[in-house]
PDB file of C-alpha atoms in Angstrom:
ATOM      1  CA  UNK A   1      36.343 -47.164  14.407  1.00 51.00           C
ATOM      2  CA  UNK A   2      35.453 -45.131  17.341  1.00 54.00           C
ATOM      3  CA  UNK A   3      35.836 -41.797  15.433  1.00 51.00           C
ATOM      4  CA  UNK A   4      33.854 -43.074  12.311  1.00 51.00           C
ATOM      5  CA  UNK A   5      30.663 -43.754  14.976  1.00 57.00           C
ATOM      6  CA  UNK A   6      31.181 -40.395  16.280  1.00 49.00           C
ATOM      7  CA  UNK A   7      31.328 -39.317  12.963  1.00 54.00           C
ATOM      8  CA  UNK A   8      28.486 -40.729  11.940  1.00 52.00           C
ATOM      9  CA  UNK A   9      26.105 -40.166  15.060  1.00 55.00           C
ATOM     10  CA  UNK A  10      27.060 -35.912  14.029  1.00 54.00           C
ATOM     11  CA  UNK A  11      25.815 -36.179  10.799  1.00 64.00           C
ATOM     12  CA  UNK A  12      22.421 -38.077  12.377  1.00 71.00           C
ATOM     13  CA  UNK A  13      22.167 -35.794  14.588  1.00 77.00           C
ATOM     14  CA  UNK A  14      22.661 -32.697  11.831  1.00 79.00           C
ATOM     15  CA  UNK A  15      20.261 -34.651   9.985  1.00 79.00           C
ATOM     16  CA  UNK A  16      17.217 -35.027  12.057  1.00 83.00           C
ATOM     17  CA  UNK A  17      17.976 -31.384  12.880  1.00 80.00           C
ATOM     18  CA  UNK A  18      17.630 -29.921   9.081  1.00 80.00           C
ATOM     19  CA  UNK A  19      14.927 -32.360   9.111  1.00 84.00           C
ATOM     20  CA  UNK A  20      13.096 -31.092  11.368  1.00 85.00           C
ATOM     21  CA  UNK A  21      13.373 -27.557  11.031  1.00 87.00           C
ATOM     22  CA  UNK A  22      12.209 -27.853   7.183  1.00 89.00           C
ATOM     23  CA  UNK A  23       9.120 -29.495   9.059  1.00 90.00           C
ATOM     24  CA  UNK A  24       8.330 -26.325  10.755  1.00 91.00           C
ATOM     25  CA  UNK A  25       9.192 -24.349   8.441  1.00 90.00           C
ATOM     26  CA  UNK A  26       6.685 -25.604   6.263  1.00 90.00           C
ATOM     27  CA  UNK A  27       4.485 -26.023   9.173  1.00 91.00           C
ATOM     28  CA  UNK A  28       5.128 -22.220   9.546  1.00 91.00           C
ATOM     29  CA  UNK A  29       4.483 -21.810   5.648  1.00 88.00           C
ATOM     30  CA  UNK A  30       1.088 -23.368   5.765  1.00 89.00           C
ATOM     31  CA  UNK A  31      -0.033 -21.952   8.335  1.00 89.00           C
ATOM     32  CA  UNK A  32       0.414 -18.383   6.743  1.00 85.00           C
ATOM     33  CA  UNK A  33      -1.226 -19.553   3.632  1.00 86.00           C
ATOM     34  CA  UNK A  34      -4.084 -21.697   4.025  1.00 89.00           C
ATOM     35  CA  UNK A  35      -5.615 -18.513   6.230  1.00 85.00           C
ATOM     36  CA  UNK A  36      -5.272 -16.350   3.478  1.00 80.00           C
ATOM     37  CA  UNK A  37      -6.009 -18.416   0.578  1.00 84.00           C
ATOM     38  CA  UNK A  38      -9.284 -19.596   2.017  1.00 85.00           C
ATOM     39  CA  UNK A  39     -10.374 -15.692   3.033  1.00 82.00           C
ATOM     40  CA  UNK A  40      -9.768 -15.265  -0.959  1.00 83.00           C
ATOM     41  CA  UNK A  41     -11.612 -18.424  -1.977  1.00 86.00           C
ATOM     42  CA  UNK A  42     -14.409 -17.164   0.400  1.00 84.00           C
ATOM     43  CA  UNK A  43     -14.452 -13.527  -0.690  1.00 85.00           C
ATOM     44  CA  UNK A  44     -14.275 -14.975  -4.274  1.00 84.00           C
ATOM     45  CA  UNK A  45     -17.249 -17.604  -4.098  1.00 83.00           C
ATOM     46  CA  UNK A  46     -19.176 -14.778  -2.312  1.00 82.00           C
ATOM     47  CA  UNK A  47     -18.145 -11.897  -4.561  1.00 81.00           C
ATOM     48  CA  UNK A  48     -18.502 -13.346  -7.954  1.00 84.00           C
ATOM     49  CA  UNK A  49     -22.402 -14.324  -7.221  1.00 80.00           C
ATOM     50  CA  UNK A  50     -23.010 -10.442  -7.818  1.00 79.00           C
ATOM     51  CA  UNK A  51     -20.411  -9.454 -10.018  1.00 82.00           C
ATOM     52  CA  UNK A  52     -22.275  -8.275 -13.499  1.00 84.00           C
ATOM     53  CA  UNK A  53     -22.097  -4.988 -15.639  1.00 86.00           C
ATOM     54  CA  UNK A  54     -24.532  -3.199 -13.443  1.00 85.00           C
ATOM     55  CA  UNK A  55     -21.773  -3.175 -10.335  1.00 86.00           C
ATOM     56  CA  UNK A  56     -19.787  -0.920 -12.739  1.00 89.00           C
ATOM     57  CA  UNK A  57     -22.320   1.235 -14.075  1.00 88.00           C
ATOM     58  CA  UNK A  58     -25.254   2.039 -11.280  1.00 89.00           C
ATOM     59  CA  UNK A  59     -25.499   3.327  -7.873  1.00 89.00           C
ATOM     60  CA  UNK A  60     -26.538   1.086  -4.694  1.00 89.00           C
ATOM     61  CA  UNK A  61     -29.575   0.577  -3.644  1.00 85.00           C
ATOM     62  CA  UNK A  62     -32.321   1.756  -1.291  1.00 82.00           C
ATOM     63  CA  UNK A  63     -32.484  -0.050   1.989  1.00 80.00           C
ATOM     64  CA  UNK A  64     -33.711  -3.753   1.700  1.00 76.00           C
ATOM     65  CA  UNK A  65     -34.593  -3.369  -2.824  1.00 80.00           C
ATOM     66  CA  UNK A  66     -32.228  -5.524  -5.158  1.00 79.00           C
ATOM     67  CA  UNK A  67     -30.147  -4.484  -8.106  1.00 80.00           C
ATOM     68  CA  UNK A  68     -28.045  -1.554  -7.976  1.00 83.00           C
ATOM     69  CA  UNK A  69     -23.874  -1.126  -8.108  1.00 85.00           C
ATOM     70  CA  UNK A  70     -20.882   0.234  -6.605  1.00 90.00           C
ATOM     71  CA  UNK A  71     -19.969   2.185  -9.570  1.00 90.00           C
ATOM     72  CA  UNK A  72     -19.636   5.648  -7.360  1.00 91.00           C
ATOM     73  CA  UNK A  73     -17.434   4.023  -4.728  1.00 92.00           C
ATOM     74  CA  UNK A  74     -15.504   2.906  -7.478  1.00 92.00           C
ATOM     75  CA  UNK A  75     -14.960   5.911  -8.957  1.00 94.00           C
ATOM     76  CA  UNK A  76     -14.383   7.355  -5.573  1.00 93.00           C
ATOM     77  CA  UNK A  77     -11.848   4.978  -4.638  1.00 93.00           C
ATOM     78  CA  UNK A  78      -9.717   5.837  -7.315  1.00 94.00           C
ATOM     79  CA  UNK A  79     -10.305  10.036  -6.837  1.00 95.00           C
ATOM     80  CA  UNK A  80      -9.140   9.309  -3.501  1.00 95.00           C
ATOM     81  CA  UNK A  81      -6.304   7.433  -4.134  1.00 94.00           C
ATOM     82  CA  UNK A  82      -5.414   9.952  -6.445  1.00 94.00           C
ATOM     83  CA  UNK A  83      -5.544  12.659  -4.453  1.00 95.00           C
ATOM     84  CA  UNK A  84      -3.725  10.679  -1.742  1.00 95.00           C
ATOM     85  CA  UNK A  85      -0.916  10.129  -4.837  1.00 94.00           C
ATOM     86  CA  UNK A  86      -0.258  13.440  -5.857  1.00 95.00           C
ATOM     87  CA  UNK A  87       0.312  14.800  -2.078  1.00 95.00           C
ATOM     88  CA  UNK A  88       2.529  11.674  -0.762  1.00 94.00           C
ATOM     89  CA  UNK A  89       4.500  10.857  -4.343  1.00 94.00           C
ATOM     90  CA  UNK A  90       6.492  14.394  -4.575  1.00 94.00           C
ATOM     91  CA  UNK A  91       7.279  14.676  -0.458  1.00 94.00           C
ATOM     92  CA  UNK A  92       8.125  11.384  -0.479  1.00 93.00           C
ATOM     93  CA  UNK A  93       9.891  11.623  -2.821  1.00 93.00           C
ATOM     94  CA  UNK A  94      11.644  14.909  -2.244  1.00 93.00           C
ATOM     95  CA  UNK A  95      12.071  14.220   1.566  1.00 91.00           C
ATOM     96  CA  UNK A  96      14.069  10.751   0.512  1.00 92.00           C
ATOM     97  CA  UNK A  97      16.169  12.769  -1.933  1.00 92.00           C
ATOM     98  CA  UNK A  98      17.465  15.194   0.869  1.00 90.00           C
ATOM     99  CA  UNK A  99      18.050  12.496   3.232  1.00 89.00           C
ATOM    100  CA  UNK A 100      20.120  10.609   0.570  1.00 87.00           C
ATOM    101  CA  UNK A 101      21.836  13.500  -1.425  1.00 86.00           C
ATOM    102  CA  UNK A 102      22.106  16.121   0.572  1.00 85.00           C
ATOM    103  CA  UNK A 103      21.890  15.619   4.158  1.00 81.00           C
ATOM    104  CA  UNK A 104      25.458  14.178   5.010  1.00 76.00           C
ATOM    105  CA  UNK A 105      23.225  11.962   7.744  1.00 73.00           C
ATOM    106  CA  UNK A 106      23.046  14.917   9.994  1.00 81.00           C
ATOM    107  CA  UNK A 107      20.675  15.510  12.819  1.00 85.00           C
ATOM    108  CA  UNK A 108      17.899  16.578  10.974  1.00 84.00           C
ATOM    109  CA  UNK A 109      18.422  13.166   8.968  1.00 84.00           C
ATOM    110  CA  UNK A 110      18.146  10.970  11.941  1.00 86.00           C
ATOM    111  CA  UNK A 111      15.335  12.926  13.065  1.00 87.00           C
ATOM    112  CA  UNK A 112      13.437  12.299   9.818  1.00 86.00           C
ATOM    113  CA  UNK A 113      14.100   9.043   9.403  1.00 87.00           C
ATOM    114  CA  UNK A 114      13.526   8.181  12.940  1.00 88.00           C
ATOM    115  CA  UNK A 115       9.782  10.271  12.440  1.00 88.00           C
ATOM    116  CA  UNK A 116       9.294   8.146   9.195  1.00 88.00           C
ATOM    117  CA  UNK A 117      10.173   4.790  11.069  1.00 86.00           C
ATOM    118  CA  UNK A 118       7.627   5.767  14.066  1.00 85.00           C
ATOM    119  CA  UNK A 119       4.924   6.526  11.706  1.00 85.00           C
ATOM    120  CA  UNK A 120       5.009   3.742   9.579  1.00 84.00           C
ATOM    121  CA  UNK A 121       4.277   1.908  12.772  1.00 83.00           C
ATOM    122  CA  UNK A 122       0.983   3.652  13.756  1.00 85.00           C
ATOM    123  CA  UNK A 123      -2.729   2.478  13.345  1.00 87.00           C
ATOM    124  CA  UNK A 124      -4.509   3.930  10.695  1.00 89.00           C
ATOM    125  CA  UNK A 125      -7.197   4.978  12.404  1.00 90.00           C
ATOM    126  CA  UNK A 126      -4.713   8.010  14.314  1.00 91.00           C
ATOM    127  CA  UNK A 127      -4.057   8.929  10.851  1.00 90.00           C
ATOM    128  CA  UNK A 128      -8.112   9.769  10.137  1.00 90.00           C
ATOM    129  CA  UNK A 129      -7.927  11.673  13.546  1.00 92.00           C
ATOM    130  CA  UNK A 130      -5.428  13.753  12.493  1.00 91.00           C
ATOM    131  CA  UNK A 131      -6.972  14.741   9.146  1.00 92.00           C
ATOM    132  CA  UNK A 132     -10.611  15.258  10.521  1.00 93.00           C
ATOM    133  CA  UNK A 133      -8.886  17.716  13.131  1.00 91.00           C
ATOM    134  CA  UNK A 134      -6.860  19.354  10.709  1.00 91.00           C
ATOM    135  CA  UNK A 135      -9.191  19.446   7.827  1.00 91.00           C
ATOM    136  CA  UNK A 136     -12.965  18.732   9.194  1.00 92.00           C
ATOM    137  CA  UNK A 137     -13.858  19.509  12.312  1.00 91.00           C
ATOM    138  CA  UNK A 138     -11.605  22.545  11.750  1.00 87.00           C
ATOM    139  CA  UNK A 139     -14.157  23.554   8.797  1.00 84.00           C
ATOM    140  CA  UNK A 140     -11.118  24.052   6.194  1.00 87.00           C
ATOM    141  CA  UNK A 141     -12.796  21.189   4.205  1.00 88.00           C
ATOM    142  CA  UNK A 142     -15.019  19.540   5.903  1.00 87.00           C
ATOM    143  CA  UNK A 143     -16.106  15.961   4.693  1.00 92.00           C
ATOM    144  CA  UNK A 144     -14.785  15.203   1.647  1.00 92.00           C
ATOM    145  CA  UNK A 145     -12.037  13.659  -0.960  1.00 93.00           C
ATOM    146  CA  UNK A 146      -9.550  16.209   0.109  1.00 94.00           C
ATOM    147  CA  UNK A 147     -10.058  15.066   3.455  1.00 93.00           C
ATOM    148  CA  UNK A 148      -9.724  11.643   2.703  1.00 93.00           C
ATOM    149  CA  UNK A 149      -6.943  11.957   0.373  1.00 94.00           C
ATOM    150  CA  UNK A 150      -4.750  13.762   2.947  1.00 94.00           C
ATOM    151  CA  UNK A 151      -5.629  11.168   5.255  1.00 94.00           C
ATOM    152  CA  UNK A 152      -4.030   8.407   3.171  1.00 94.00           C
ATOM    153  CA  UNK A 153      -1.638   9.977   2.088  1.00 94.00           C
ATOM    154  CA  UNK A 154      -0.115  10.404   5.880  1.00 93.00           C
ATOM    155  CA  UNK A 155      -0.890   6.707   5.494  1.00 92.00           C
ATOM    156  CA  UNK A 156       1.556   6.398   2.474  1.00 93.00           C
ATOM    157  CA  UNK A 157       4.300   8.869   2.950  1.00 93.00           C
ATOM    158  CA  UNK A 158       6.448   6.344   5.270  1.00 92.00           C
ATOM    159  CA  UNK A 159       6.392   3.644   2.875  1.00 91.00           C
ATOM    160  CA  UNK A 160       7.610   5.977  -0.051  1.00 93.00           C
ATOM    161  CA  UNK A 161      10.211   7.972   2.051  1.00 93.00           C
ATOM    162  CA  UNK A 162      11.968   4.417   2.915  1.00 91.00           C
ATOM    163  CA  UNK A 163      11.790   2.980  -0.412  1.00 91.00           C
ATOM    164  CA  UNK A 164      12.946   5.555  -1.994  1.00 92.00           C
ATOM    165  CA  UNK A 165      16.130   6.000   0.480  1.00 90.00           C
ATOM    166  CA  UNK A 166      16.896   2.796   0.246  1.00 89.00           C
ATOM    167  CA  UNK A 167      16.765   2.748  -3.420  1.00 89.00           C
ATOM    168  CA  UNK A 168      18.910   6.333  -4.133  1.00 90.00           C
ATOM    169  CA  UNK A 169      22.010   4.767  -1.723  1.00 88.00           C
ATOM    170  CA  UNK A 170      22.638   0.989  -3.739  1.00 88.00           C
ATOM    171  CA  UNK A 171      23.161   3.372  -6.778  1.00 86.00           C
ATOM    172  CA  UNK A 172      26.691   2.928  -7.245  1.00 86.00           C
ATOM    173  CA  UNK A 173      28.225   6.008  -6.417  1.00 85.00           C
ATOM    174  CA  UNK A 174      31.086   5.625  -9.118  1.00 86.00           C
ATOM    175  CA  UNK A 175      27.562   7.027 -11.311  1.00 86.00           C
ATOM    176  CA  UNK A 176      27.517  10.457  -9.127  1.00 85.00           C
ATOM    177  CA  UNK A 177      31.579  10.622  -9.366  1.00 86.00           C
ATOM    178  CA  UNK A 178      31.365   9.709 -12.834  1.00 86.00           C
ATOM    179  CA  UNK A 179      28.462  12.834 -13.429  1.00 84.00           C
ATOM    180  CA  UNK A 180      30.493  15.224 -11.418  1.00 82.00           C
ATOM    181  CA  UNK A 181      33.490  14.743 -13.023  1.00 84.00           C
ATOM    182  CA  UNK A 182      32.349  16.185 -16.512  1.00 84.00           C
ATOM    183  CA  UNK A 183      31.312  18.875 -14.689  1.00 82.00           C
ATOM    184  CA  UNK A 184      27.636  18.457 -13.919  1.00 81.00           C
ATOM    185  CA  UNK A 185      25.989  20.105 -10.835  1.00 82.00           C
ATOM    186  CA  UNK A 186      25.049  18.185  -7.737  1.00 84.00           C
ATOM    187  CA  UNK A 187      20.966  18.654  -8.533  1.00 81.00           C
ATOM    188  CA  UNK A 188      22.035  17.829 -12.298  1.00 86.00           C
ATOM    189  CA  UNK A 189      23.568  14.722 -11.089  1.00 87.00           C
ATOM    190  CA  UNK A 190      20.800  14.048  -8.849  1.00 87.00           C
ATOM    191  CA  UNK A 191      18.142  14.881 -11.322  1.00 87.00           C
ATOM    192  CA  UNK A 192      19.305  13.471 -14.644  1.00 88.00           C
ATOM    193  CA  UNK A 193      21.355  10.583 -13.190  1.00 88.00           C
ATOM    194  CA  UNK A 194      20.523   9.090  -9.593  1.00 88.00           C
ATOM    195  CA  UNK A 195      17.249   9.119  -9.858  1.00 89.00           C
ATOM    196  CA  UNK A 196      16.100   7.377 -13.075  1.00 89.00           C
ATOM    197  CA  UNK A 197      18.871   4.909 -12.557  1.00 87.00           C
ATOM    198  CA  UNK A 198      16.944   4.015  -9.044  1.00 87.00           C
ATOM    199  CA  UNK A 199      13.230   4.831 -10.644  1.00 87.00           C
ATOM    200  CA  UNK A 200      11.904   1.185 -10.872  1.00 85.00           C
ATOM    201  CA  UNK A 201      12.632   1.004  -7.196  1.00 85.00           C
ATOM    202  CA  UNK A 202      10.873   4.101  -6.550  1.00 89.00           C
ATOM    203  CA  UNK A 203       8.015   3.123  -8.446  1.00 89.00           C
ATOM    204  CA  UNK A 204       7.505  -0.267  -6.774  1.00 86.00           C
ATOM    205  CA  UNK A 205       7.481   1.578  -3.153  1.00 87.00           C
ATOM    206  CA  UNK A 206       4.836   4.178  -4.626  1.00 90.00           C
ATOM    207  CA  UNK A 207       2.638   0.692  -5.811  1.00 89.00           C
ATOM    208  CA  UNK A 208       2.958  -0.743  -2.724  1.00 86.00           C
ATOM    209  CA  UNK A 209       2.047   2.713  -0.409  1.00 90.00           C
ATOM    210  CA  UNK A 210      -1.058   2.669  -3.281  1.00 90.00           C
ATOM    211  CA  UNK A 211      -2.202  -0.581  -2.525  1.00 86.00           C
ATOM    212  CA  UNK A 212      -1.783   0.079   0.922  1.00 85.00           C
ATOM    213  CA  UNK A 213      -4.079   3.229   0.751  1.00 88.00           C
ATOM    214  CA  UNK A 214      -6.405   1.559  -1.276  1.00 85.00           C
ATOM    215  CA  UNK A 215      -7.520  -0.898   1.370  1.00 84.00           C
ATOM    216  CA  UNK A 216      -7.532   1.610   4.403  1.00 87.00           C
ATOM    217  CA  UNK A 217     -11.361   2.094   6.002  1.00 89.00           C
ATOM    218  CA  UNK A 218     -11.038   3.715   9.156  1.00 90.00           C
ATOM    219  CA  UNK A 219      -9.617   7.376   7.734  1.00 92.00           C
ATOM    220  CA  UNK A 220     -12.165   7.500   5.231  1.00 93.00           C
ATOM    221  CA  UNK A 221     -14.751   7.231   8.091  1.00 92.00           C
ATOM    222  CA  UNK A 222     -13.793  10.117   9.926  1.00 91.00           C
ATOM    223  CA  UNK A 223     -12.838  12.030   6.741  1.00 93.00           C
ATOM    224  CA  UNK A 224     -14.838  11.176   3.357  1.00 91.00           C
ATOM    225  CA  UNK A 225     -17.797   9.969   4.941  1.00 89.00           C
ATOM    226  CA  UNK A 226     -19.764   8.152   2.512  1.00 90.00           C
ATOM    227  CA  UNK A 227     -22.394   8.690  -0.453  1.00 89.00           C
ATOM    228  CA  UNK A 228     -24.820   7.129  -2.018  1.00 88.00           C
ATOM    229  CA  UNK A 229     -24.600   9.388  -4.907  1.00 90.00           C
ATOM    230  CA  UNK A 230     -22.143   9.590  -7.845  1.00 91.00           C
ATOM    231  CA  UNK A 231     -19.060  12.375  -6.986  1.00 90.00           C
ATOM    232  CA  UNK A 232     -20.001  15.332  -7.196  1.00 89.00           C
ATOM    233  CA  UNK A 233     -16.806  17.272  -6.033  1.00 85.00           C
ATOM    234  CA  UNK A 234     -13.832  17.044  -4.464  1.00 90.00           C
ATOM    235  CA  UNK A 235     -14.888  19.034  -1.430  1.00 90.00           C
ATOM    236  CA  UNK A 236     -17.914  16.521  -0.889  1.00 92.00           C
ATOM    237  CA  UNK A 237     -18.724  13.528   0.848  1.00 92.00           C
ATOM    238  CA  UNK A 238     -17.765  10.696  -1.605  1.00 93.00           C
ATOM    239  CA  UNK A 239     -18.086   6.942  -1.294  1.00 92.00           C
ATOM    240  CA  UNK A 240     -15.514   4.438  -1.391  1.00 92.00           C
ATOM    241  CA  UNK A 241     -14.979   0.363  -1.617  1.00 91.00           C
ATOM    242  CA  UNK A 242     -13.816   0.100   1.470  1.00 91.00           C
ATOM    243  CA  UNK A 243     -16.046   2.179   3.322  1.00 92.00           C
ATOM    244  CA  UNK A 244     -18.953   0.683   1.535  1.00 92.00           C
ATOM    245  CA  UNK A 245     -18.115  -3.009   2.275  1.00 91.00           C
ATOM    246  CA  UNK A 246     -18.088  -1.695   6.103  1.00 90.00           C
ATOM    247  CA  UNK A 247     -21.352  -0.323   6.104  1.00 89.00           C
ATOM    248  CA  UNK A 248     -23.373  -2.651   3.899  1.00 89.00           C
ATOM    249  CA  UNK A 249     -21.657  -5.540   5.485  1.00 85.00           C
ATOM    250  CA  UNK A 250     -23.119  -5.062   8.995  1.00 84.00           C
ATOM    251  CA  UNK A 251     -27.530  -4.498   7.586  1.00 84.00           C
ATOM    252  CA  UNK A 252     -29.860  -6.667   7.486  1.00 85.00           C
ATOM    253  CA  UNK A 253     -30.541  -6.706   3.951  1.00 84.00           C
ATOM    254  CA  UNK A 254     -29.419  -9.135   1.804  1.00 85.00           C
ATOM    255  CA  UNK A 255     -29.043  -7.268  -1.152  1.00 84.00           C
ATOM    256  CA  UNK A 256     -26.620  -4.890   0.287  1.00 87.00           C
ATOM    257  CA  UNK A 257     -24.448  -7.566   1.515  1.00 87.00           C
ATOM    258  CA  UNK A 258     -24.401  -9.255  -1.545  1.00 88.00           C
ATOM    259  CA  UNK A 259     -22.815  -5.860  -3.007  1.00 89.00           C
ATOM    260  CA  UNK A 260     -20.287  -5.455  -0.023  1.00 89.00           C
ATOM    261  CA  UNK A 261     -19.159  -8.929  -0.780  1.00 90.00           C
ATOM    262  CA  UNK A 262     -18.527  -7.999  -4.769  1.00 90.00           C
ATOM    263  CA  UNK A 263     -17.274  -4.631  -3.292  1.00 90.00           C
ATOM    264  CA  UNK A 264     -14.982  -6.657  -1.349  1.00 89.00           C
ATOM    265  CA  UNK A 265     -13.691  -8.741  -4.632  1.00 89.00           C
ATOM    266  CA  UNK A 266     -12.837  -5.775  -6.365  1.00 89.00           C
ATOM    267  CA  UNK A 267     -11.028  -4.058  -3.626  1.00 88.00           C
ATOM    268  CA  UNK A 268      -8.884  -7.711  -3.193  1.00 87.00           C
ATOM    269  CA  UNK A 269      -8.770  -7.381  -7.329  1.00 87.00           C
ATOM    270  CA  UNK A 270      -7.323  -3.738  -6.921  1.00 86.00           C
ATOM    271  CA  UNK A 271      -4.782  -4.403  -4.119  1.00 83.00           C
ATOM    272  CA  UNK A 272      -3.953  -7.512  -6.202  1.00 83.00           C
ATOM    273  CA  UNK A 273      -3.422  -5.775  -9.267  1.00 85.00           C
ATOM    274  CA  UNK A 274      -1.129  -3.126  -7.535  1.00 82.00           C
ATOM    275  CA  UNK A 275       1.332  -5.680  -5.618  1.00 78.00           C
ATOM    276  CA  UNK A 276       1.730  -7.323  -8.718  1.00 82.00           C
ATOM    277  CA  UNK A 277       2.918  -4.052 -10.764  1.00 78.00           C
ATOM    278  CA  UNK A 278       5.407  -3.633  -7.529  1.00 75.00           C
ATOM    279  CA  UNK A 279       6.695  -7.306  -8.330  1.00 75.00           C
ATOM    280  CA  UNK A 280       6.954  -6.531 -12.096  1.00 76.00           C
ATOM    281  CA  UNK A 281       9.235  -3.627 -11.157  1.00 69.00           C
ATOM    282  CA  UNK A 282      10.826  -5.191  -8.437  1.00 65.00           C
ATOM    283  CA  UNK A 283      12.658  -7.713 -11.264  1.00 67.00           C
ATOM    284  CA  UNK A 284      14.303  -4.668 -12.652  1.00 57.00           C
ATOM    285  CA  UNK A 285      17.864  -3.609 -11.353  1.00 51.00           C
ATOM    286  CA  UNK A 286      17.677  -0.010 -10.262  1.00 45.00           C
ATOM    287  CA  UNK A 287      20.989   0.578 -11.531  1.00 48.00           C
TER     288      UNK A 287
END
C-alpha cells in the first residue's frame, strides 16, 4: 500500500512538473509572438493606407507636397542586393567547399571557420565602416551601389559559408566513394556530385543571407547614401527601402511618413517573401 502512495505521489509530482513547464513554455511562446505579430499588424494597417500603383512607378516627393513613390528605392534595393549576391554567393560558396573538401580540418580551417563564426556575430553597422574606409572615403568608389553592395555582402558571407559547410558534410560520403571509385577526379566528384546533391541546402542559406541583407540600414548609410532620383549608375548614390523608411520616418511631413510606412510594408513583404523560399527549400533532402 505504502509503495502504491509513493507511487502515486511520483507521478503527481511528474505531473504538475510537465504541467507546468508546458505553461511557460507557452508563456515563453507568446511572448515571442504577440510582439511581433502586432509590429506586423501595425506596419500593415499603416502601410496599406498608401499602398497604390504610384508607390511602384514615381519618385518621392518634395519636402512637405503629397503623392509621389518609392519606385527608385525599390529598384535600388534590389541593384544592391544584387550586387551584394554576386560578390558573397561564389566566396561563400567556394570558401565552404575548401573547408569541406579539401581542407582535412587543418589550421587554416579552424582559422576560417573560427573568422566566419566571429563575424557573423558583429553589428552591422562595423560592416558599413569597413566598406566606406575601403571603398569611400578611400575615393576607389565613393558613394554608391558598389559601395553598398560590398557592404552587405560582408554582411552575408558568414551566413552562406556555414550553411553551405554544414550542408556539403551530411552528404553521405558513400556518394564521394561511390564517384571516386569509377574513376572520377576529386573536383569532378565535388563538382558534378557533392554539390547538387547538397544544392537545396545551399540555396536556402543564400535566401536567408538575402533577406538578411535586404533589411540592413546602417551600411547603406555610410556607403550608398541615398537619392531622390531614379539609378543612374552603379558608381552613384542610389536609394534604398531601408534607408528611405529611416529618413522619411523621422520629418515632419506627413506625406513622407506615410511613404516610409508603405516603404516599410514592402521591405517586411520582401524579407517575407525570401524566408519563405528558404522554407520551401528547406523541405527538400539535400541528398
Amino acid at each position: 500500500m505504502t509503495a502504491v502512495n509513493l507511487q502515486k505521489k511520483k507521478s503527481d509530482l511528474r505531473a504538475i512538473f510537465g504541467y507546468s513547464m508546458t505553461a511557460v513554455s507557452v508563456a515563453c511562446l507568446l511572448a515571442t509572438v504577440i510582439p511581433l505579430f502586432a509590429v506586423l499588424i501595425f506596419v500593415a494597417i499603416q502601410g496599406f493606407r498608401s499602398l497604390n500603383l504610384n508607390l511602384f512607378l514615381k519618385l518621392p516627393p518634395a519636402p512637405g507636397l503629397a503623392g509621389g513613390g518609392v519606385g527608385n528605392a525599390i529598384i535600388g534595393t534590389f541593384i544592391v542586393v544584387a550586387i551584394a549576391t554576386v560578390i558573397a554567393v561564389p566566396i561563400g560558396v567556394l570558401s565552404a567547399v575548401y573547408l569541406s573538401e579539401f581542407s582535412g580540418d587543418n589550421q587554416v580551417a579552424r582559422a576560417v571557420r573560427f573568422a566566419t563564426n566571429l563575424l557573423s556575430g558583429i553589428p552591422s553597422i562595423i560592416a558599413g565602416v569597413f566598406a566606406y574606409g575601403a571603398l569611400v572615403s578611400s575615393g576607389l568608389f565613393g558613394f554608391s551601389a558598389i559601395a553598398g553592395g560590398v557592404a552587405l555582402a560582408v554582411l552575408m558571407l558568414p551566413t552562406i559559408i556555414r550553411t553551405t559547410d554544414e550542408a556539403l558534410q551530411i552528404v553521405p560520403q558513400d556518394i564521394r566513394w561511390a564517384a571516386l571509385g569509377v574513376g572520377a577526379y576529386k573536383y569532378q566528384t565535388v563538382l558534378f556530385v557533392v554539390l547538387p546533391a547538397a544544392l537545396s541546402s545551399i540555396i536556402t542559406g543564400v535566401t536567408l543571407a538575402i533577406a538578411r541583407a535586404a533589411g540592413e540600414t546602417a551600411p547603406l548609410i555610410f556607403t550608398a547614401l541615398y537619392s531622390n532620383f531614379w539609378p543612374r549608375g552603379l558608381k552613384e548614390p542610389i536609394a534604398t527601402l531601408a534607408v528611405l523608411v529611416y529618413n522619411f520616418a523621422s520629418v515632419p511631413y506627413k506625406s513622407q511618413q506615410e511613404l516610409a510606412w508603405a516603404a516599410s510594408l514592402l521591405l517586411v513583404f520582401l524579407v517575407l517573401i525570401t524566408n519563405i523560399t528558404a522554407r520551401f527549400f528547406t523541405r527538400k533532402k539535400a541528398y
